Short mmCIF file of C-alpha atoms and ligand atoms in Angstrom, two decimals:
data_model
loop_
_atom_site.label_atom_id
_atom_site.label_comp_id
_atom_site.label_asym_id
_atom_site.label_seq_id
_atom_site.Cartn_x
_atom_site.Cartn_y
_atom_site.Cartn_z
CA MET A 11 23.17 -0.13 10.69
CA ALA A 12 21.26 0.59 13.86
CA ALA A 13 17.90 1.66 12.56
CA ASP A 14 14.84 -0.38 11.42
CA VAL A 15 13.86 0.10 7.93
CA ILE A 16 10.18 1.06 7.65
CA ASP A 17 8.68 -1.04 4.81
CA GLY A 18 6.27 1.19 3.10
CA LYS A 19 5.77 -1.19 0.22
CA ALA A 20 4.56 -4.04 2.66
CA PHE A 21 2.31 -1.63 4.57
CA ALA A 22 0.79 -0.23 1.40
CA ALA A 23 0.15 -3.81 0.15
CA GLY A 24 -1.73 -4.61 3.22
CA MET A 25 -3.82 -1.51 2.82
CA ARG A 26 -4.68 -2.33 -0.69
CA ALA A 27 -5.68 -5.81 0.30
CA SER A 28 -7.92 -4.36 3.07
CA ILE A 29 -9.29 -1.94 0.55
CA ALA A 30 -10.12 -4.60 -1.96
CA SER A 31 -12.05 -6.59 0.53
CA GLU A 32 -14.00 -3.51 1.60
CA VAL A 33 -14.71 -2.91 -2.29
CA ALA A 34 -15.95 -6.46 -2.53
CA ALA A 35 -18.34 -6.04 0.35
CA LEU A 36 -19.71 -2.70 -1.01
CA LYS A 37 -20.08 -4.34 -4.53
CA ALA A 38 -22.15 -7.18 -2.92
CA ALA A 39 -24.50 -4.26 -1.61
CA GLY A 40 -24.64 -2.71 -5.45
CA ILE A 41 -22.08 0.02 -4.71
CA VAL A 42 -18.96 0.31 -6.82
CA PRO A 43 -16.46 3.01 -5.72
CA GLY A 44 -15.14 5.04 -8.82
CA LEU A 45 -12.15 7.25 -9.32
CA ALA A 46 -11.85 9.77 -12.15
CA VAL A 47 -8.53 10.78 -13.08
CA ILE A 48 -7.94 13.81 -15.58
CA LEU A 49 -4.86 14.30 -17.57
CA VAL A 50 -4.44 17.40 -19.63
CA GLY A 51 -1.45 17.25 -22.14
CA GLU A 52 1.27 14.66 -22.55
CA ASP A 53 3.77 15.11 -19.76
CA PRO A 54 5.71 11.76 -19.69
CA ALA A 55 6.11 11.78 -16.05
CA SER A 56 2.43 12.38 -15.50
CA GLU A 57 1.59 9.59 -18.07
CA VAL A 58 3.48 7.24 -15.74
CA TYR A 59 1.64 8.34 -12.63
CA VAL A 60 -1.88 8.08 -14.29
CA ALA A 61 -1.11 4.59 -15.66
CA HIS A 62 -0.06 3.47 -12.00
CA LYS A 63 -3.15 4.99 -10.50
CA HIS A 64 -5.47 3.32 -13.14
CA LYS A 65 -3.73 -0.12 -12.47
CA ALA A 66 -4.01 0.23 -8.83
CA THR A 67 -7.71 1.47 -8.90
CA VAL A 68 -8.64 -1.56 -10.91
CA GLU A 69 -6.75 -4.08 -8.98
CA VAL A 70 -8.82 -3.09 -5.77
CA GLY A 71 -12.05 -3.50 -7.85
CA MET A 72 -12.97 0.12 -8.16
CA THR A 73 -13.96 1.56 -11.44
CA SER A 74 -11.37 3.89 -13.07
CA PHE A 75 -12.41 6.56 -15.31
CA GLU A 76 -9.68 8.14 -17.36
CA HIS A 77 -10.29 11.39 -19.10
CA ARG A 78 -7.20 12.54 -21.42
CA LEU A 79 -7.54 15.98 -22.71
CA GLN A 80 -5.42 17.76 -25.34
CA ALA A 81 -2.71 20.15 -24.06
CA GLU A 82 -4.55 23.06 -25.57
CA THR A 83 -8.04 22.28 -23.80
CA SER A 84 -9.54 25.49 -22.55
CA GLU A 85 -10.41 26.12 -18.96
CA ALA A 86 -14.09 26.18 -19.95
CA ASP A 87 -13.92 22.69 -21.32
CA LEU A 88 -11.80 21.35 -18.48
CA PHE A 89 -14.31 22.86 -16.02
CA ALA A 90 -17.38 21.39 -18.00
CA LEU A 91 -15.78 17.94 -17.55
CA ILE A 92 -15.14 18.41 -13.95
CA ASP A 93 -18.73 19.70 -13.46
CA SER A 94 -20.03 16.52 -15.19
CA LEU A 95 -17.83 14.29 -12.84
CA ASN A 96 -19.12 16.19 -9.89
CA ALA A 97 -22.69 15.52 -10.86
CA ASP A 98 -21.92 11.63 -11.66
CA PRO A 99 -22.94 9.44 -8.83
CA ALA A 100 -20.66 6.70 -10.14
CA VAL A 101 -17.86 8.90 -9.53
CA HIS A 102 -16.66 9.19 -5.84
CA GLY A 103 -13.16 10.61 -6.34
CA ILE A 104 -11.86 13.03 -8.90
CA LEU A 105 -8.22 14.15 -9.29
CA CYS A 106 -6.57 16.25 -11.94
CA GLN A 107 -2.87 15.21 -12.56
CA PHE A 108 -0.65 18.17 -12.13
CA PRO A 109 1.27 19.94 -13.52
CA VAL A 110 -1.31 21.13 -16.10
CA PRO A 111 -0.24 23.29 -19.17
CA GLY A 112 0.53 26.96 -18.49
CA HIS A 113 -2.69 28.43 -19.66
CA LEU A 114 -4.67 26.59 -16.79
CA ASP A 115 -4.48 27.36 -13.21
CA GLU A 116 -3.95 24.57 -10.65
CA ARG A 117 -5.78 26.44 -7.76
CA ARG A 118 -8.81 27.40 -9.82
CA THR A 119 -8.79 23.71 -11.18
CA VAL A 120 -8.91 22.22 -7.59
CA ALA A 121 -11.50 24.61 -6.55
CA ARG A 122 -13.80 23.47 -9.35
CA ILE A 123 -13.75 19.97 -7.88
CA ASP A 124 -16.63 18.97 -5.39
CA PRO A 125 -14.61 18.94 -1.91
CA ALA A 126 -16.46 15.84 -1.21
CA LYS A 127 -14.76 14.21 -4.22
CA ASP A 128 -11.34 15.91 -3.69
CA VAL A 129 -9.38 12.75 -3.06
CA ASP A 130 -6.12 14.54 -3.21
CA GLY A 131 -7.23 16.81 -0.42
CA LEU A 132 -5.89 19.75 -2.08
CA SER A 133 -8.88 22.07 -1.93
CA VAL A 134 -9.19 25.13 0.50
CA THR A 135 -12.31 23.39 2.06
CA ASN A 136 -10.36 20.05 2.80
CA ALA A 137 -7.25 22.15 4.00
CA GLY A 138 -9.58 24.08 6.35
CA LEU A 139 -11.41 20.92 7.56
CA LEU A 140 -7.90 19.43 8.46
CA ALA A 141 -6.92 22.65 10.13
CA THR A 142 -10.10 22.86 12.19
CA GLY A 143 -10.52 19.13 13.16
CA GLY A 144 -13.24 18.42 10.55
CA ASP A 145 -13.83 15.08 8.36
CA ALA A 146 -11.35 16.22 5.57
CA LEU A 147 -10.17 14.16 2.76
CA VAL A 148 -6.24 14.51 3.54
CA SER A 149 -3.56 14.93 1.05
CA CYS A 150 -2.41 11.25 0.18
CA THR A 151 1.18 11.45 1.01
CA PRO A 152 1.03 12.97 4.48
CA LEU A 153 -1.77 10.77 5.22
CA GLY A 154 0.53 7.74 4.24
CA CYS A 155 3.38 9.13 6.35
CA LEU A 156 0.98 9.46 9.42
CA MET A 157 -0.16 5.96 9.00
CA LEU A 158 3.47 4.81 8.89
CA LEU A 159 4.27 6.82 12.06
CA ARG A 160 1.14 5.48 14.02
CA ASP A 161 2.10 1.94 12.85
CA ARG A 162 5.71 2.48 14.18
CA LEU A 163 5.17 4.40 17.31
CA GLY A 164 1.71 4.03 18.49
CA ASP A 165 0.57 7.24 20.35
CA LEU A 166 2.44 10.19 19.15
CA THR A 167 1.44 12.54 22.04
CA GLY A 168 4.12 14.82 23.23
CA LYS A 169 6.61 13.97 20.67
CA GLU A 170 8.85 16.77 18.95
CA ALA A 171 8.06 16.57 15.21
CA VAL A 172 10.09 18.63 12.75
CA VAL A 173 8.79 18.78 9.14
CA ILE A 174 11.05 20.12 6.49
CA GLY A 175 9.19 21.73 3.71
CA ARG A 176 5.99 23.97 3.86
CA SER A 177 4.12 23.02 0.64
CA ASN A 178 0.41 23.16 0.45
CA LEU A 179 0.82 19.49 -1.06
CA PHE A 180 2.93 18.10 1.66
CA GLY A 181 4.59 20.16 4.49
CA LYS A 182 1.46 21.95 5.68
CA PRO A 183 -1.02 19.08 5.82
CA MET A 184 1.74 16.96 7.32
CA ALA A 185 2.21 19.34 10.16
CA GLN A 186 -1.39 19.68 10.76
CA LEU A 187 -1.85 15.92 11.14
CA LEU A 188 1.12 15.81 13.60
CA LEU A 189 -0.45 18.62 15.54
CA ARG A 190 -3.77 16.57 15.52
CA GLU A 191 -1.83 13.74 17.07
CA ASN A 192 -0.58 15.98 19.94
CA CYS A 193 2.99 16.41 18.70
CA THR A 194 4.84 19.64 19.32
CA VAL A 195 5.39 20.64 15.62
CA THR A 196 8.24 22.74 13.92
CA ILE A 197 7.86 23.44 10.31
CA ALA A 198 11.21 24.19 8.67
CA HIS A 199 11.89 25.61 5.26
CA SER A 200 14.54 27.38 3.11
CA ARG A 201 14.69 30.41 5.34
CA THR A 202 15.11 28.57 8.64
CA ARG A 203 18.06 29.28 10.69
CA ASP A 204 20.35 26.51 11.94
CA LEU A 205 18.38 23.67 10.08
CA PRO A 206 20.66 21.08 11.40
CA GLY A 207 20.04 22.07 15.04
CA VAL A 208 16.33 22.47 14.52
CA CYS A 209 16.37 18.84 13.14
CA ARG A 210 18.38 17.47 16.03
CA ARG A 211 15.31 18.38 18.35
CA ALA A 212 13.11 15.87 16.45
CA ASP A 213 11.84 12.59 17.88
CA ILE A 214 9.87 12.47 14.36
CA LEU A 215 11.79 14.06 11.39
CA VAL A 216 10.05 14.29 8.16
CA ALA A 217 11.88 15.66 5.12
CA ALA A 218 10.15 16.87 2.12
CA VAL A 219 12.44 19.27 0.16
CA GLY A 220 13.54 17.56 -3.00
CA ARG A 221 17.41 18.00 -2.43
CA ALA A 222 19.11 14.62 -2.50
CA GLU A 223 20.75 13.48 0.83
CA MET A 224 20.52 16.81 2.30
CA VAL A 225 19.77 15.73 5.80
CA LYS A 226 22.96 14.16 7.19
CA GLY A 227 23.69 11.72 10.11
CA ASP A 228 24.65 14.43 12.51
CA TRP A 229 21.34 16.32 11.99
CA VAL A 230 19.33 13.13 13.50
CA LYS A 231 18.72 12.89 17.14
CA PRO A 232 19.70 9.47 18.39
CA GLY A 233 16.74 7.16 18.33
CA ALA A 234 14.48 9.37 16.12
CA THR A 235 12.16 8.21 13.64
CA VAL A 236 12.94 9.48 10.15
CA ILE A 237 10.45 9.81 7.24
CA ASP A 238 12.04 10.59 3.97
CA VAL A 239 9.45 11.90 1.36
CA GLY A 240 11.97 13.53 -1.03
CA ILE A 241 12.54 12.06 -4.64
CA THR A 242 15.24 13.28 -6.57
CA ARG A 243 16.45 11.35 -9.82
CA VAL A 244 20.23 11.16 -10.31
CA PRO A 245 22.53 9.44 -12.68
CA HIS A 246 23.35 5.94 -11.29
CA PRO A 247 26.87 5.89 -10.15
CA GLU A 248 27.58 2.29 -11.48
CA LYS A 249 25.38 1.92 -14.55
CA PRO A 250 26.05 4.53 -17.32
CA GLY A 251 23.05 5.92 -18.79
CA LYS A 252 20.72 4.73 -15.97
CA THR A 253 19.17 6.79 -13.17
CA ARG A 254 18.33 6.01 -9.63
CA LEU A 255 16.15 7.71 -6.94
CA LEU A 256 17.44 9.54 -3.87
CA GLY A 257 15.58 10.78 -0.89
CA ASP A 258 16.29 13.83 1.11
CA VAL A 259 18.18 12.01 3.80
CA ASP A 260 21.61 10.55 3.62
CA PHE A 261 20.26 7.07 4.40
CA ALA A 262 23.59 5.25 5.31
CA GLU A 263 24.45 8.03 7.81
CA ALA A 264 21.06 8.47 9.18
CA ALA A 265 20.40 4.74 9.73
CA GLU A 266 23.38 4.81 12.01
CA VAL A 267 21.70 7.19 14.44
CA ALA A 268 17.93 6.83 13.94
CA SER A 269 15.85 4.00 15.39
CA ALA A 270 13.72 3.67 12.32
CA ILE A 271 13.81 5.12 8.73
CA THR A 272 12.05 4.81 5.55
CA PRO A 273 14.07 4.01 2.36
CA VAL A 274 13.87 5.66 -0.92
CA PRO A 275 12.23 4.00 -2.90
CA GLY A 276 10.03 1.62 -1.02
CA GLY A 277 9.21 3.94 1.97
CA VAL A 278 6.67 6.68 1.57
CA GLY A 279 6.26 6.36 -2.29
CA PRO A 280 3.88 3.41 -2.20
CA MET A 281 1.79 4.71 0.59
CA THR A 282 0.63 7.65 -1.67
CA ILE A 283 -1.34 5.54 -4.16
CA ALA A 284 -2.71 3.36 -1.30
CA CYS A 285 -3.72 6.40 0.52
CA LEU A 286 -5.47 7.87 -2.78
CA LEU A 287 -7.42 4.39 -3.02
CA ALA A 288 -8.32 4.86 0.77
CA ASN A 289 -9.43 8.39 0.28
CA THR A 290 -11.75 7.08 -2.74
CA LEU A 291 -13.12 4.42 -0.53
CA THR A 292 -13.74 7.07 2.17
CA ALA A 293 -15.45 9.44 -0.21
CA CYS A 294 -17.64 6.55 -1.50
CA CYS A 295 -18.73 5.49 2.04
CA ARG A 296 -19.43 9.07 3.04
CA ALA A 297 -21.52 9.63 -0.19
CA GLU A 298 -23.40 6.52 0.39
CA GLY A 299 -24.17 7.21 4.02
CA ARG A 300 -22.10 4.37 5.37
CA PRO A 301 -19.30 4.29 8.11
CA VAL A 302 -15.89 4.65 6.69
CA PRO A 303 -13.90 1.36 7.46
CA GLU A 304 -11.13 1.40 10.07
CA GLY A 305 -7.65 2.32 8.91
CA MET A 306 -8.69 4.38 5.85
CA THR A 307 -8.45 7.60 7.41
CA VAL A 308 -7.08 9.32 10.51
P1 NAP B 426 7.93 21.94 -2.84
O1 NAP B 426 6.63 22.40 -3.17
O2 NAP B 426 9.07 22.28 -3.91
O3 NAP B 426 8.43 22.28 -1.39
C1 NAP B 426 9.84 22.12 -1.11
C2 NAP B 426 9.99 22.84 0.26
O4 NAP B 426 11.34 22.45 0.70
C3 NAP B 426 9.60 24.23 0.49
O5 NAP B 426 8.84 24.43 1.43
C4 NAP B 426 10.96 24.79 0.58
O6 NAP B 426 11.04 26.04 1.36
C5 NAP B 426 11.83 23.74 1.14
N1 NAP B 426 13.08 23.84 0.93
C6 NAP B 426 13.83 23.98 -0.26
N2 NAP B 426 15.24 23.98 0.02
C7 NAP B 426 15.35 24.05 1.48
C8 NAP B 426 16.46 23.94 2.13
N3 NAP B 426 17.71 24.15 1.48
N4 NAP B 426 16.50 23.81 3.36
C9 NAP B 426 15.11 23.74 3.99
N5 NAP B 426 14.02 23.69 3.21
C10 NAP B 426 14.11 23.94 1.91
O7 NAP B 426 7.97 20.29 -2.90
P2 NAP B 426 6.84 19.21 -2.42
O8 NAP B 426 5.75 19.04 -3.35
O9 NAP B 426 6.41 19.54 -0.99
O10 NAP B 426 7.68 17.91 -2.39
C11 NAP B 426 8.91 17.88 -1.64
C12 NAP B 426 9.77 16.54 -2.02
O11 NAP B 426 8.76 15.42 -1.68
C13 NAP B 426 9.99 16.49 -3.57
O12 NAP B 426 11.28 15.66 -3.72
C14 NAP B 426 8.78 15.52 -4.04
O13 NAP B 426 9.08 14.76 -5.19
C15 NAP B 426 8.54 14.56 -2.88
N6 NAP B 426 7.26 14.25 -2.87
C16 NAP B 426 7.13 12.72 -2.98
C17 NAP B 426 5.95 12.19 -2.84
C18 NAP B 426 5.72 10.65 -2.74
O14 NAP B 426 4.75 10.10 -3.16
N7 NAP B 426 6.75 9.98 -2.25
C19 NAP B 426 4.78 12.94 -2.79
C20 NAP B 426 4.95 14.41 -2.76
C21 NAP B 426 6.14 14.82 -2.81
P3 NAP B 426 10.40 27.43 0.97
O15 NAP B 426 9.00 27.09 0.94
O16 NAP B 426 11.13 28.31 1.84
O17 NAP B 426 10.69 27.62 -0.59
#
């Protein structure tokens, strides 16, 4: 294997340690950053994500407010809760775990959250601020990917970047961030012609599709940096009844060609929660009129 493996787990652990020390300093000044998480219904995967977020929030010394609502909660009741969190000065970040039950609308739900507390960075306001060069709260996973890229490559100016995937959650904000770093950015998607050829142009290749091992070794430009965002759970080949996670990139093949690559698991995944905490700290500092600590945003 030629490529260096980018250790997102270690990078995220370092970020969490920095966040914990910033939180301790804020607490000494009487300020406690608080993150409120809303879970509507009992989706098992969402339960796991919410539990992880709670643990990580408490570990860095922030206050975690959990709000579990019945699956049949009306939009009016959900919005009343969001309104009360928007107004609560102890709450600096609010996120609603998606998916929500079918009678609720994700777009309207995000729009109800105060953009200054929208730590998932999903609101139209934050997407617009990102696109126009303002002080956005940036969607956590692309923010984490950019931090890994900067750490690995330093200045990204002039690099050819290809992002596969154009979701509002990941692909679009990732492309905006790379553009802000002066990359030449291509966004590929399911209708892109000659996807392997497009990918071969990339000094930075970011895959966020959700199709296991779609990106083959001969799609990767020699020496490229590959960021694998995709997560697909598949049956484990050697352990009957067990599953394992695969990324969008054929790791073994791509690692022979790339200069650096993120693994799945242990690459991008751990950065997402670290960046959620970073966004909560950023939102808290802005709300309190304090400078945002170095390394928390881009
Ligand atoms: P999404 O909303 O389903 O978007 C997937 C994108 O992939 C779409 O833009 C789609 O194109 C494109 N696509 C689908 N098939 C394709 C193909 N054959 N060739 C090229 N492009 C194709 O998913 P998402 O929310 O962005 O997430 C993408 C992946 O990242 C998922 O596996 C998700 O689990 C993972 N993820 C991981 C984290 C983390 O914390 N590590 C966070 C977020 C997401 P069209 O727009 O043309 O349909």
